[in-house]
Short mmCIF file of C-alpha atoms in Angstrom, two decimals:
data_model
loop_
_atom_site.label_atom_id
_atom_site.label_comp_id
_atom_site.label_asym_id
_atom_site.label_seq_id
_atom_site.Cartn_x
_atom_site.Cartn_y
_atom_site.Cartn_z
CA UNK Y 65 129.82 -75.97 -73.23
CA UNK Y 66 129.77 -77.37 -69.49
CA UNK Y 67 128.64 -80.95 -70.95
CA UNK Y 68 131.38 -80.90 -73.28
CA UNK Y 69 133.51 -80.10 -70.69
CA UNK Y 70 132.41 -82.70 -68.09
CA UNK Y 71 133.03 -85.66 -71.20
CA UNK Y 72 136.41 -84.42 -71.65
CA UNK Y 73 137.16 -85.00 -67.91
CA UNK Y 74 135.48 -88.79 -68.19
CA UNK Y 75 138.01 -89.32 -70.91
CA UNK Y 76 141.26 -88.41 -69.23
CA UNK Y 77 139.82 -90.48 -65.54
CA UNK Y 78 140.07 -93.40 -68.25
CA UNK Y 79 143.38 -92.30 -70.26
CA UNK Y 80 145.17 -92.04 -66.85
CA UNK Y 81 147.85 -94.48 -66.10
CA UNK Y 82 150.45 -94.76 -62.73
CA UNK Y 83 153.24 -97.16 -62.31
CA UNK Y 84 153.02 -97.55 -58.69
CA UNK Y 85 155.76 -99.04 -56.21
CA UNK Y 86 154.62 -99.57 -52.73
CA UNK Y 87 155.10 -98.37 -49.71
CA UNK Y 88 155.44 -99.60 -46.50
CA UNK Y 89 154.72 -98.12 -42.83
CA UNK Y 90 154.70 -100.24 -39.91
CA UNK Y 91 155.90 -99.93 -36.02
CA UNK Y 92 154.64 -100.04 -32.61
CA UNK Y 93 152.13 -97.51 -31.04
CA UNK Y 94 152.69 -98.27 -27.16
CA UNK Y 95 150.74 -97.29 -23.94
CA UNK Y 96 147.85 -97.14 -26.86
CA UNK Y 97 144.94 -98.41 -24.06
CA UNK Y 98 141.81 -97.75 -25.47
CA UNK Y 99 142.75 -97.17 -28.86
CA UNK Y 100 141.94 -99.92 -31.37
CA UNK Y 101 142.62 -98.37 -34.52
CA UNK Y 102 144.67 -95.41 -36.04
CA UNK Y 103 143.91 -93.60 -39.13
CA UNK Y 104 146.40 -92.75 -42.40
CA UNK Y 105 144.97 -90.40 -45.09
CA UNK Y 106 146.70 -88.23 -47.56
CA UNK Y 107 147.23 -84.26 -46.25
CA UNK Y 108 146.21 -83.18 -50.24
CA UNK Y 109 143.76 -83.45 -52.77
CA UNK Y 110 146.69 -85.18 -55.33
CA UNK Y 111 147.26 -87.77 -52.88
CA UNK Y 112 146.73 -91.56 -54.20
CA UNK Y 113 144.78 -93.31 -51.70
CA UNK Y 114 141.82 -92.93 -49.56
CA UNK Y 115 141.79 -92.84 -45.61
CA UNK Y 116 143.02 -95.91 -44.41
CA UNK Y 117 141.72 -97.48 -41.01
CA UNK Y 118 144.51 -99.37 -39.59
CA UNK Y 119 144.15 -102.06 -36.48
CA UNK Y 120 146.32 -102.17 -33.79
CA UNK Y 121 147.21 -105.45 -32.89
CA UNK Y 122 149.29 -106.50 -29.79
CA UNK Y 123 151.41 -104.25 -27.85
CA UNK Y 124 150.30 -101.72 -30.21
CA UNK Y 125 152.13 -103.21 -33.15
CA UNK Y 126 150.28 -102.27 -36.83
CA UNK Y 127 151.20 -102.36 -40.52
CA UNK Y 128 149.71 -101.13 -43.97
CA UNK Y 129 151.34 -101.42 -47.40
CA UNK Y 130 150.03 -98.86 -49.81
CA UNK Y 131 151.17 -98.37 -53.79
CA UNK Y 132 151.85 -94.58 -54.59
CA UNK Y 133 153.72 -93.53 -58.09
CA UNK Y 134 154.86 -90.24 -56.71
CA UNK Y 135 156.09 -89.00 -53.19
CA UNK Y 136 153.31 -87.70 -51.19
CA UNK Y 137 152.54 -86.40 -47.53
CA UNK Y 138 150.06 -88.23 -45.68
CA UNK Y 139 148.78 -87.52 -41.68
CA UNK Y 140 148.75 -90.72 -39.36
CA UNK Y 141 146.09 -89.93 -36.76
CA UNK Y 142 146.44 -91.95 -32.84
CA UNK Y 143 143.54 -90.65 -30.94
CA UNK Y 144 142.87 -86.76 -31.29
CA UNK Y 145 146.53 -85.86 -32.33
CA UNK Y 146 148.06 -86.58 -35.70
CA UNK Y 147 151.65 -86.50 -37.27
CA UNK Y 148 152.73 -85.52 -40.66
CA UNK Y 149 154.78 -88.19 -42.69
CA UNK Y 150 156.95 -87.86 -46.03
CA UNK Y 151 156.02 -91.02 -48.35
CA UNK Y 152 158.18 -92.22 -51.48
CA UNK Y 153 157.67 -94.97 -53.63
CA UNK Y 154 159.37 -98.11 -52.37
CA UNK Y 155 160.12 -96.95 -48.76
CA UNK Y 156 159.75 -98.96 -45.95
CA UNK Y 157 159.28 -96.77 -42.54
CA UNK Y 158 159.95 -98.35 -39.21
CA UNK Y 159 157.90 -96.23 -36.48
CA UNK Y 160 157.96 -96.65 -32.86
CA UNK Y 161 155.81 -94.13 -30.78
CA UNK Y 162 153.95 -93.42 -27.79
CA UNK Y 163 150.68 -92.95 -27.52
CA UNK Y 164 150.63 -90.76 -24.15
CA UNK Y 165 153.02 -88.20 -26.09
CA UNK Y 166 152.39 -88.29 -29.61
CA UNK Y 167 153.54 -86.95 -31.73
CA UNK Y 168 156.32 -86.26 -29.82
CA UNK Y 169 159.44 -88.87 -28.91
CA UNK Y 170 158.82 -90.68 -32.24
CA UNK Y 171 161.87 -93.09 -33.42
CA UNK Y 172 162.16 -93.30 -37.49
CA UNK Y 173 164.21 -96.11 -39.29
CA UNK Y 174 164.07 -98.02 -42.35
CA UNK Y 175 164.16 -96.27 -45.65
CA UNK Y 176 162.36 -93.06 -45.57
CA UNK Y 177 163.14 -93.13 -41.63
CA UNK Y 178 166.03 -89.78 -42.21
CA UNK Y 179 163.26 -88.33 -44.44
CA UNK Y 180 160.50 -88.56 -41.49
CA UNK Y 181 163.38 -87.98 -38.95
CA UNK Y 182 164.04 -84.53 -40.30
CA UNK Y 183 160.40 -83.65 -41.02
CA UNK Y 184 159.63 -83.85 -37.49
CA UNK Y 185 163.07 -81.73 -36.61
CA UNK Y 186 161.68 -78.96 -39.47
CA UNK Y 187 158.01 -79.23 -37.81
CA UNK Y 188 160.07 -78.71 -34.23
CA UNK Y 189 160.92 -75.32 -35.65
CA UNK Y 190 157.68 -74.54 -37.83
CA UNK Y 191 154.68 -76.61 -36.61
CA UNK Y 192 152.20 -77.68 -38.73
CA UNK Y 193 149.08 -75.63 -38.93
CA UNK Y 194 145.63 -77.08 -38.61
CA UNK Y 195 143.20 -76.26 -41.86
CA UNK Y 196 140.47 -74.39 -38.92
CA UNK Y 197 143.30 -72.85 -37.19
CA UNK Y 198 144.80 -70.73 -40.31
CA UNK Y 199 143.98 -67.31 -41.22
CA UNK Y 200 143.15 -66.63 -45.14
CA UNK Y 201 144.05 -63.20 -47.06
CA UNK Y 202 142.84 -62.57 -50.47
CA UNK Y 203 145.79 -61.95 -52.70
CA UNK Y 204 144.93 -60.50 -56.44
CA UNK Y 205 141.61 -62.55 -56.19
CA UNK Y 206 142.38 -65.54 -54.36
CA UNK Y 207 142.78 -66.78 -51.04
CA UNK Y 208 145.91 -67.38 -49.13
CA UNK Y 209 146.58 -69.37 -45.94
CA UNK Y 210 148.93 -67.72 -42.71
CA UNK Y 211 149.60 -68.98 -39.83
CA UNK Y 212 148.51 -67.24 -36.60
CA UNK Y 213 152.41 -66.51 -36.59
CA UNK Y 214 153.09 -65.52 -39.65
CA UNK Y 215 150.12 -63.25 -39.32
CA UNK Y 216 150.96 -61.80 -36.00
CA UNK Y 217 154.55 -60.80 -37.82
CA UNK Y 218 152.91 -59.44 -40.70
CA UNK Y 219 150.29 -56.94 -38.23
CA UNK Y 220 152.86 -56.47 -35.90
CA UNK Y 221 156.21 -55.51 -37.83
CA UNK Y 222 157.81 -52.25 -40.70
CA UNK Y 223 159.32 -53.95 -43.97
CA UNK Y 224 162.60 -54.17 -42.22
CA UNK Y 225 161.56 -55.64 -39.23
CA UNK Y 226 159.75 -58.04 -40.93
CA UNK Y 227 162.13 -59.06 -43.16
CA UNK Y 228 164.41 -60.10 -40.34
CA UNK Y 229 162.11 -61.74 -38.41
CA UNK Y 230 161.75 -64.29 -41.31
CA UNK Y 231 165.18 -64.37 -42.32
CA UNK Y 232 166.12 -65.35 -38.03
CA UNK Y 233 163.62 -67.65 -38.86
CA UNK Y 234 164.53 -69.66 -41.64
CA UNK Y 235 168.74 -69.29 -39.92
CA UNK Y 236 166.95 -71.86 -37.35
CA UNK Y 237 165.58 -74.07 -40.48
CA UNK Y 238 168.81 -74.12 -42.54
CA UNK Y 239 171.08 -76.25 -39.90
CA UNK Y 240 169.01 -78.90 -41.40
CA UNK Y 241 170.42 -78.98 -44.63
CA UNK Y 242 174.05 -79.62 -43.00
CA UNK Y 243 172.94 -82.42 -40.40
CA UNK Y 244 174.13 -85.82 -41.02
CA UNK Y 245 170.80 -87.57 -41.44
CA UNK Y 246 170.41 -85.17 -44.96
CA UNK Y 247 172.61 -86.57 -46.56
CA UNK Y 248 171.25 -90.35 -46.07
CA UNK Y 249 167.97 -88.87 -46.88
CA UNK Y 250 166.17 -89.79 -50.62
CA UNK Y 251 166.69 -87.21 -53.28
CA UNK Y 252 162.93 -86.51 -53.18
CA UNK Y 253 162.45 -85.25 -49.88
CA UNK Y 254 166.10 -83.03 -49.84
CA UNK Y 255 164.41 -81.61 -52.76
CA UNK Y 256 161.31 -81.42 -50.53
CA UNK Y 257 163.20 -79.48 -47.01
CA UNK Y 258 165.14 -76.78 -49.37
CA UNK Y 259 161.70 -76.13 -50.65
CA UNK Y 260 160.11 -75.97 -47.71
CA UNK Y 261 163.20 -73.33 -46.42
CA UNK Y 262 163.33 -71.13 -49.14
CA UNK Y 263 159.55 -71.04 -49.95
CA UNK Y 264 158.73 -70.15 -46.02
CA UNK Y 265 160.87 -66.87 -46.83
CA UNK Y 266 159.66 -66.37 -50.69
CA UNK Y 267 155.88 -66.67 -49.61
CA UNK Y 268 156.02 -64.67 -46.80
CA UNK Y 269 158.15 -61.35 -47.90
CA UNK Y 270 155.79 -61.58 -51.43
CA UNK Y 271 152.78 -61.85 -49.47
CA UNK Y 272 153.63 -58.94 -47.21
CA UNK Y 273 154.57 -57.46 -49.68
CA UNK Y 274 151.82 -57.68 -52.01
CA UNK Y 275 149.18 -56.80 -48.79
CA UNK Y 276 150.52 -53.99 -47.17
CA UNK Y 277 152.66 -52.03 -50.07
CA UNK Y 278 150.32 -49.09 -49.75
CA UNK Y 279 150.41 -48.84 -45.82
CA UNK Y 280 153.92 -49.55 -45.42
CA UNK Y 281 154.92 -47.61 -48.80
CA UNK Y 282 157.19 -50.51 -49.77
CA UNK Y 283 159.74 -49.80 -52.25
CA UNK Y 284 159.88 -51.96 -55.34
CA UNK Y 285 162.85 -54.08 -54.76
CA UNK Y 286 161.37 -55.92 -51.99
CA UNK Y 287 159.61 -57.98 -54.60
CA UNK Y 288 162.81 -58.85 -56.09
CA UNK Y 289 163.35 -62.35 -54.97
CA UNK Y 290 165.48 -64.85 -56.80
CA UNK Y 291 162.76 -67.27 -58.42
CA UNK Y 292 162.48 -70.54 -57.09
CA UNK Y 293 162.46 -73.19 -59.68
CA UNK Y 294 161.34 -76.66 -59.91
CA UNK Y 295 160.88 -77.00 -56.19
CA UNK Y 296 158.57 -79.51 -54.51
CA UNK Y 297 154.81 -78.99 -54.17
CA UNK Y 298 154.46 -81.09 -51.23
CA UNK Y 299 155.75 -77.90 -49.71
CA UNK Y 300 153.14 -75.88 -48.35
CA UNK Y 301 155.21 -72.81 -48.94
CA UNK Y 302 156.49 -73.07 -51.99
CA UNK Y 303 153.40 -74.34 -53.44
CA UNK Y 304 151.56 -70.93 -51.81
CA UNK Y 305 154.66 -69.48 -53.43
CA UNK Y 306 153.80 -70.87 -56.75
CA UNK Y 307 150.77 -69.77 -57.00
CA UNK Y 308 151.50 -66.23 -55.42
CA UNK Y 309 154.09 -65.73 -57.95
CA UNK Y 310 151.98 -66.18 -60.68
CA UNK Y 311 149.24 -64.09 -60.10
CA UNK Y 312 151.89 -61.09 -59.01
CA UNK Y 313 153.74 -61.75 -62.37
CA UNK Y 314 150.42 -61.71 -64.61
CA UNK Y 315 148.86 -58.51 -62.52
CA UNK Y 316 152.24 -56.90 -63.26
CA UNK Y 317 150.37 -56.80 -66.72
CA UNK Y 318 146.68 -56.53 -66.08
CA UNK Y 319 145.98 -55.65 -62.89
CA UNK Y 320 144.32 -56.69 -60.02
CA UNK Y 321 142.11 -59.16 -62.10
CA UNK Y 322 144.42 -60.82 -64.55
CA UNK Y 323 143.02 -63.14 -67.08
CA UNK Y 324 143.69 -66.89 -66.52
CA UNK Y 325 144.86 -67.53 -70.25
CA UNK Y 326 147.75 -64.89 -69.11
CA UNK Y 327 148.40 -66.33 -65.83
CA UNK Y 328 148.60 -69.79 -67.67
CA UNK Y 329 151.25 -68.83 -70.03
CA UNK Y 330 153.05 -67.50 -67.37
CA UNK Y 331 153.31 -70.77 -66.26
CA UNK Y 332 154.21 -72.32 -69.30
CA UNK Y 333 157.16 -69.88 -69.54
CA UNK Y 334 158.73 -69.55 -66.41
CA UNK Y 335 158.23 -72.76 -64.62
CA UNK Y 336 159.33 -76.40 -65.47
CA UNK Y 337 158.97 -80.10 -64.18
CA UNK Y 338 156.07 -81.16 -61.91
CA UNK Y 339 156.14 -77.74 -60.41
CA UNK Y 340 154.73 -76.57 -64.03
CA UNK Y 341 152.04 -79.14 -64.13
CA UNK Y 342 150.49 -78.91 -60.79
CA UNK Y 343 150.58 -74.73 -61.38
CA UNK Y 344 148.90 -75.42 -64.51
CA UNK Y 345 146.40 -77.07 -62.67
CA UNK Y 346 145.77 -74.66 -60.31
CA UNK Y 347 145.08 -71.99 -63.03
CA UNK Y 348 142.23 -74.21 -64.87
CA UNK Y 349 140.82 -74.86 -61.46
CA UNK Y 350 140.69 -71.35 -60.18
CA UNK Y 351 139.53 -70.74 -63.63
CA UNK Y 352 136.07 -73.09 -63.71
CA UNK Y 353 135.72 -71.68 -60.07
CA UNK Y 354 135.62 -68.15 -61.60
CA UNK Y 355 133.11 -69.32 -64.58
CA UNK Y 356 136.19 -68.03 -66.97
CA UNK Y 357 135.36 -68.02 -70.65
CA UNK Y 358 138.73 -69.35 -71.30
CA UNK Y 359 138.60 -72.81 -69.19
CA UNK Y 360 137.60 -75.17 -71.93
CA UNK Y 361 140.23 -73.71 -74.17
CA UNK Y 362 142.95 -73.89 -71.14
CA UNK Y 363 141.93 -77.44 -70.23
CA UNK Y 364 142.23 -78.62 -73.54
CA UNK Y 365 145.70 -78.10 -73.92
CA UNK Y 366 146.46 -79.27 -70.57
CA UNK Y 367 145.12 -82.70 -71.15
CA UNK Y 368 146.67 -82.86 -74.55
CA UNK Y 369 150.38 -81.75 -72.56
CA UNK Y 370 149.81 -84.40 -69.70
CA UNK Y 371 147.03 -86.91 -70.70
CA UNK Y 372 148.26 -89.11 -67.53
CA UNK Y 373 148.46 -86.24 -64.94
CA UNK Y 374 147.63 -87.07 -61.14
CA UNK Y 375 145.78 -83.46 -61.49
CA UNK Y 376 143.16 -84.32 -63.33
CA UNK Y 377 141.27 -85.83 -60.93
CA UNK Y 378 141.26 -82.31 -58.87
CA UNK Y 379 139.85 -80.44 -61.84
CA UNK Y 380 137.57 -83.06 -62.22
CA UNK Y 381 135.90 -82.78 -58.76
CA UNK Y 382 136.19 -79.20 -58.76
CA UNK Y 383 133.65 -79.19 -62.12
CA UNK Y 384 131.00 -80.84 -60.15
CA UNK Y 385 131.46 -79.97 -56.78
CA UNK Y 386 131.88 -76.41 -57.51
CA UNK Y 387 129.08 -75.85 -60.82
CA UNK Y 388 126.48 -74.75 -59.05
CA UNK Y 389 128.87 -71.34 -58.38
CA UNK Y 390 129.31 -70.79 -62.10
CA UNK Y 391 128.32 -67.48 -63.28
CA UNK Y 392 124.67 -68.09 -65.10
CA UNK Y 393 123.52 -70.67 -62.35
CA UNK Y 394 120.71 -69.75 -60.09
CA UNK Y 395 122.28 -68.74 -56.45
CA UNK Y 396 120.76 -70.70 -53.53
CA UNK Y 397 118.30 -68.95 -50.97
CA UNK Y 398 118.42 -68.30 -47.22
CA UNK Y 399 117.11 -67.71 -44.25
CA UNK Y 400 119.14 -65.91 -41.87
CA UNK Y 401 118.71 -62.99 -38.88
CA UNK Y 402 119.49 -59.34 -39.18
CA UNK Y 403 120.19 -56.74 -36.41
CA UNK Y 404 116.65 -55.81 -35.86
CA UNK Y 405 115.48 -59.40 -34.72
CA UNK Y 406 113.83 -60.44 -37.58
CA UNK Y 407 114.89 -62.47 -40.95
CA UNK Y 408 115.65 -62.00 -44.29
CA UNK Y 409 115.73 -63.99 -47.27
CA UNK Y 410 117.69 -63.59 -50.72
CA UNK Y 411 114.86 -64.49 -52.96
CA UNK Y 412 112.78 -61.06 -51.37
CA UNK Y 413 115.05 -59.01 -53.42
CA UNK Y 414 114.07 -60.60 -56.62
CA UNK Y 415 114.47 -58.21 -59.51
CA UNK Y 416 117.59 -56.60 -57.89
CA UNK Y 417 121.29 -56.28 -58.24
CA UNK Y 418 122.90 -57.97 -54.85
CA UNK Y 419 126.29 -57.77 -53.37
CA UNK Y 420 126.54 -60.58 -50.73
CA UNK Y 421 130.51 -60.28 -48.36
CA UNK Y 422 131.26 -62.97 -46.28
CA UNK Y 423 133.17 -61.76 -43.29
CA UNK Y 424 133.75 -62.27 -39.31
CA UNK Y 425 134.93 -59.80 -37.03
CA UNK Y 426 138.32 -60.93 -36.05
CA UNK Y 427 139.38 -60.67 -39.95
CA UNK Y 428 141.53 -57.68 -40.67
CA UNK Y 429 141.27 -58.18 -44.01
CA UNK Y 430 137.41 -58.09 -44.02
CA UNK Y 431 137.38 -55.27 -42.01
CA UNK Y 432 139.41 -53.43 -43.88
CA UNK Y 433 138.17 -54.25 -47.16
CA UNK Y 434 134.59 -53.06 -45.72
CA UNK Y 435 136.25 -49.79 -44.31
CA UNK Y 436 137.15 -49.30 -47.96
CA UNK Y 437 134.07 -50.48 -49.40
CA UNK Y 438 131.77 -47.71 -47.00
CA UNK Y 439 133.68 -44.85 -48.22
CA UNK Y 440 132.63 -45.55 -51.87
CA UNK Y 441 129.44 -46.64 -51.07
CA UNK Y 442 128.35 -43.37 -49.81
CA UNK Y 443 128.43 -41.98 -53.41
CA UNK Y 444 126.23 -44.41 -54.42
CA UNK Y 445 123.51 -43.54 -52.26
CA UNK Y 446 120.48 -43.57 -54.44
CA UNK Y 447 121.76 -47.24 -55.97
CA UNK Y 448 119.14 -49.80 -56.17
CA UNK Y 449 122.09 -52.39 -55.18
CA UNK Y 450 121.14 -54.37 -52.46
CA UNK Y 451 124.29 -54.66 -49.86
CA UNK Y 452 124.46 -57.38 -47.79
CA UNK Y 453 126.92 -58.70 -45.31
CA UNK Y 454 127.07 -62.37 -43.48
CA UNK Y 455 128.80 -62.96 -40.59
CA UNK Y 456 131.16 -66.09 -39.55
CA UNK Y 457 131.14 -64.81 -36.31
CA UNK Y 458 131.06 -67.43 -33.35
CA UNK Y 459 129.28 -64.71 -31.49
CA UNK Y 460 126.05 -62.91 -31.98
CA UNK Y 461 127.04 -60.12 -29.52
CA UNK Y 462 130.17 -59.44 -30.92
CA UNK Y 463 129.04 -59.30 -34.35
CA UNK Y 464 126.55 -56.72 -33.39
CA UNK Y 465 128.91 -54.42 -31.65
CA UNK Y 466 131.60 -54.70 -34.35
CA UNK Y 467 128.53 -53.18 -36.86
CA UNK Y 468 127.35 -50.74 -34.39
CA UNK Y 469 130.80 -49.53 -33.56
CA UNK Y 470 131.98 -49.32 -37.14
CA UNK Y 471 128.88 -48.06 -38.65
CA UNK Y 472 128.78 -50.08 -41.74
CA UNK Y 473 125.43 -49.46 -43.96
CA UNK Y 474 123.46 -51.95 -45.90
CA UNK Y 475 121.35 -55.06 -44.44
CA UNK Y 476 123.96 -57.06 -41.76
CA UNK Y 477 122.81 -60.86 -41.72
CA UNK Y 478 124.16 -63.17 -39.38
CA UNK Y 479 125.17 -67.02 -39.99
CA UNK Y 480 127.42 -68.06 -37.55
CA UNK Y 481 130.16 -70.64 -38.24
CA UNK Y 482 127.66 -73.84 -39.46
CA UNK Y 483 124.67 -72.17 -41.26
CA UNK Y 484 123.74 -74.28 -44.27
CA UNK Y 485 124.41 -71.28 -46.42
CA UNK Y 486 128.25 -71.33 -45.83
CA UNK Y 487 128.06 -75.15 -48.11
CA UNK Y 488 125.22 -73.43 -49.97
CA UNK Y 489 127.67 -71.22 -51.40
CA UNK Y 490 130.49 -73.13 -51.16
CA UNK Y 491 132.38 -70.59 -48.90
CA UNK Y 492 136.43 -71.55 -48.82
CA UNK Y 493 137.39 -68.39 -46.57
CA UNK Y 494 136.49 -64.73 -46.02
CA UNK Y 495 136.46 -62.28 -47.33
CA UNK Y 496 134.28 -63.97 -50.17
CA UNK Y 497 132.37 -62.08 -52.65
CA UNK Y 498 129.54 -62.97 -54.23
CA UNK Y 499 127.16 -60.80 -57.09
CA UNK Y 500 123.72 -61.96 -58.21
CA UNK Y 501 122.06 -60.16 -61.41
CA UNK Y 502 118.30 -58.94 -61.56
CA UNK Y 503 117.23 -62.63 -63.09
CA UNK Y 504 118.78 -64.46 -59.44
CA UNK Y 505 121.51 -65.56 -61.46
CA UNK Y 506 125.71 -65.51 -60.32
CA UNK Y 507 127.38 -62.67 -62.24
CA UNK Y 508 131.62 -63.37 -62.44
CA UNK Y 509 133.24 -63.20 -59.22
CA UNK Y 510 134.16 -59.93 -58.22
CA UNK Y 511 137.70 -60.12 -58.24
CA UNK Y 512 139.23 -56.77 -58.35
CA UNK Y 513 140.24 -55.10 -54.71
CA UNK Y 514 139.39 -51.64 -55.56
CA UNK Y 515 135.64 -50.29 -54.45
CA UNK Y 516 135.48 -48.20 -57.03
CA UNK Y 517 135.65 -50.31 -59.75
CA UNK Y 518 133.42 -53.07 -57.78
CA UNK Y 519 130.86 -50.23 -57.76
CA UNK Y 520 131.26 -49.43 -61.77
CA UNK Y 521 130.40 -53.22 -62.39
CA UNK Y 522 127.74 -52.73 -60.20
CA UNK Y 523 126.04 -49.90 -61.60
CA UNK Y 524 126.54 -51.77 -65.00
CA UNK Y 525 124.01 -54.49 -64.01
CA UNK Y 526 121.69 -52.34 -62.54
CA UNK Y 527 121.39 -50.20 -65.47
CA UNK Y 528 120.79 -53.34 -67.83
#
C-alpha cells in the first residue's frame, strides 16, 4: 500500500503548477563589521523558497529577488539574531537596520514596508518564540506549542483570571488595527494581523479549557467561542487554533481519539479557502504519522480536490521522513544508561509488549501523565508488559532526584538532549509515547489520554 501511496505523491508533485510574482528585499545593514553575509529562509514548511545566503556589499548593502505565488512568512538572520518578515507577491521591501541593535530600530519603506512595520509593532507586544524555547502540551493526541508566558498564565491563574489576562493583552494588540499604517497595508497582511489578534485569544482559551477542564471544573460555555473563519494560516495562533478546534469538535462525538476521517469531514464542512486546504493537509499528515488505515483514501480525495496544492510537498516529506514509525514497522534499538549505573537495550526485551514514554522533569504535562499512569499501573502488578521511561532532561542528577522523589516504577533510562534515540524515534515533543508489540514492531500510536484505556490496549496486545 505504501508503495502505491508514494507513487501518488510523486504524480502530485509533477502535476503542481505555480504562478509566481517577484518579491524584492533590499537595504542596508549598518555597522555590520565582521558580518559578510546574512540569510533568509521560509518560516514554515509551506514556504516556497530554500534558504538564501545573501552577501553584504560595501556599506552593508544587500539585495535579493525571490519568486513566490502566495503571501508567506520569512526569517532574516543577521549574525546571531533574526527578524520575521511578511512577504507578499510583487512586494518591494526596503529595509535599513543597524547590526549593533538588530532586530530593533529597523526602518521599513517601499511596497510591503507598511506590512512589516506593523508586524514588528505586533512583536513588541507579543515577541516571537524560538522553536527551542516553546513548551509543548499534548491535547487530544496532538502536540501543541506554547510560549513561556502563556504556559505561565495557564499554571498560575484560574479560569476567570486567566481569561482576563489574555483579554488585557489582546486589548494592547487591537489598536494596531486603527494605526494609520494599517489602512496602507496590503489586504493580505490586514487579514493576517486580524488572524493573529483573534487567534491569540481563541487558541489561548480553548487550549486552557481542554487542558484544565477537570482541575478547574470549567463550565462548558468556556468552550463556546465565535468561530474564526478563513483566517490567514501564516498566523501561528490562528493555525494552531484551527487544528485544535477541529480536534475538539471531533472529540465531542468520538472522545479523545477521533478518527482522521471524522476530522477531515468536519474541516470540509466548517472551514473555507486556504485555511480549509491547510487543515485538510494537516489531518492527512497526522494520519500518516499514526499509520491510520484511512490515510490513502483521504489523500486520494485531497489530491483530486487540490491537485496544485502547495501543501502536497509537506505530505510527501512526512511520508518519506516518518515512514519508519508506521505501525507494523520494526522499532529501532537503543543503548541507554539506567538508574543503577548499568545500561539497557530495547532488544533485550524481545518477545514482550513494551510501552515507552519520552519525558523530562521540567515538563508538567509529562509528570501529570506519569502520575495518572502510575496509579493505574498499580492494578497491573502481574503484567508482563515492560514500562520504560526515557528522560530528555539536560541534567542526569535532576532526573534521578525526580524519580526518587515521585516514586515511579518501571525501567527508567536517560537520553539527555542529544542522544540518537531522539532522532531514531522521531520525537517531536514531550510527552511522546510508543507501543511496541511482541514481534518488535510498532503498534498504532496510543493517543487516548485515559491510562485505563491505555492499559486495556496493552493487555489486549499482551494476550495475543
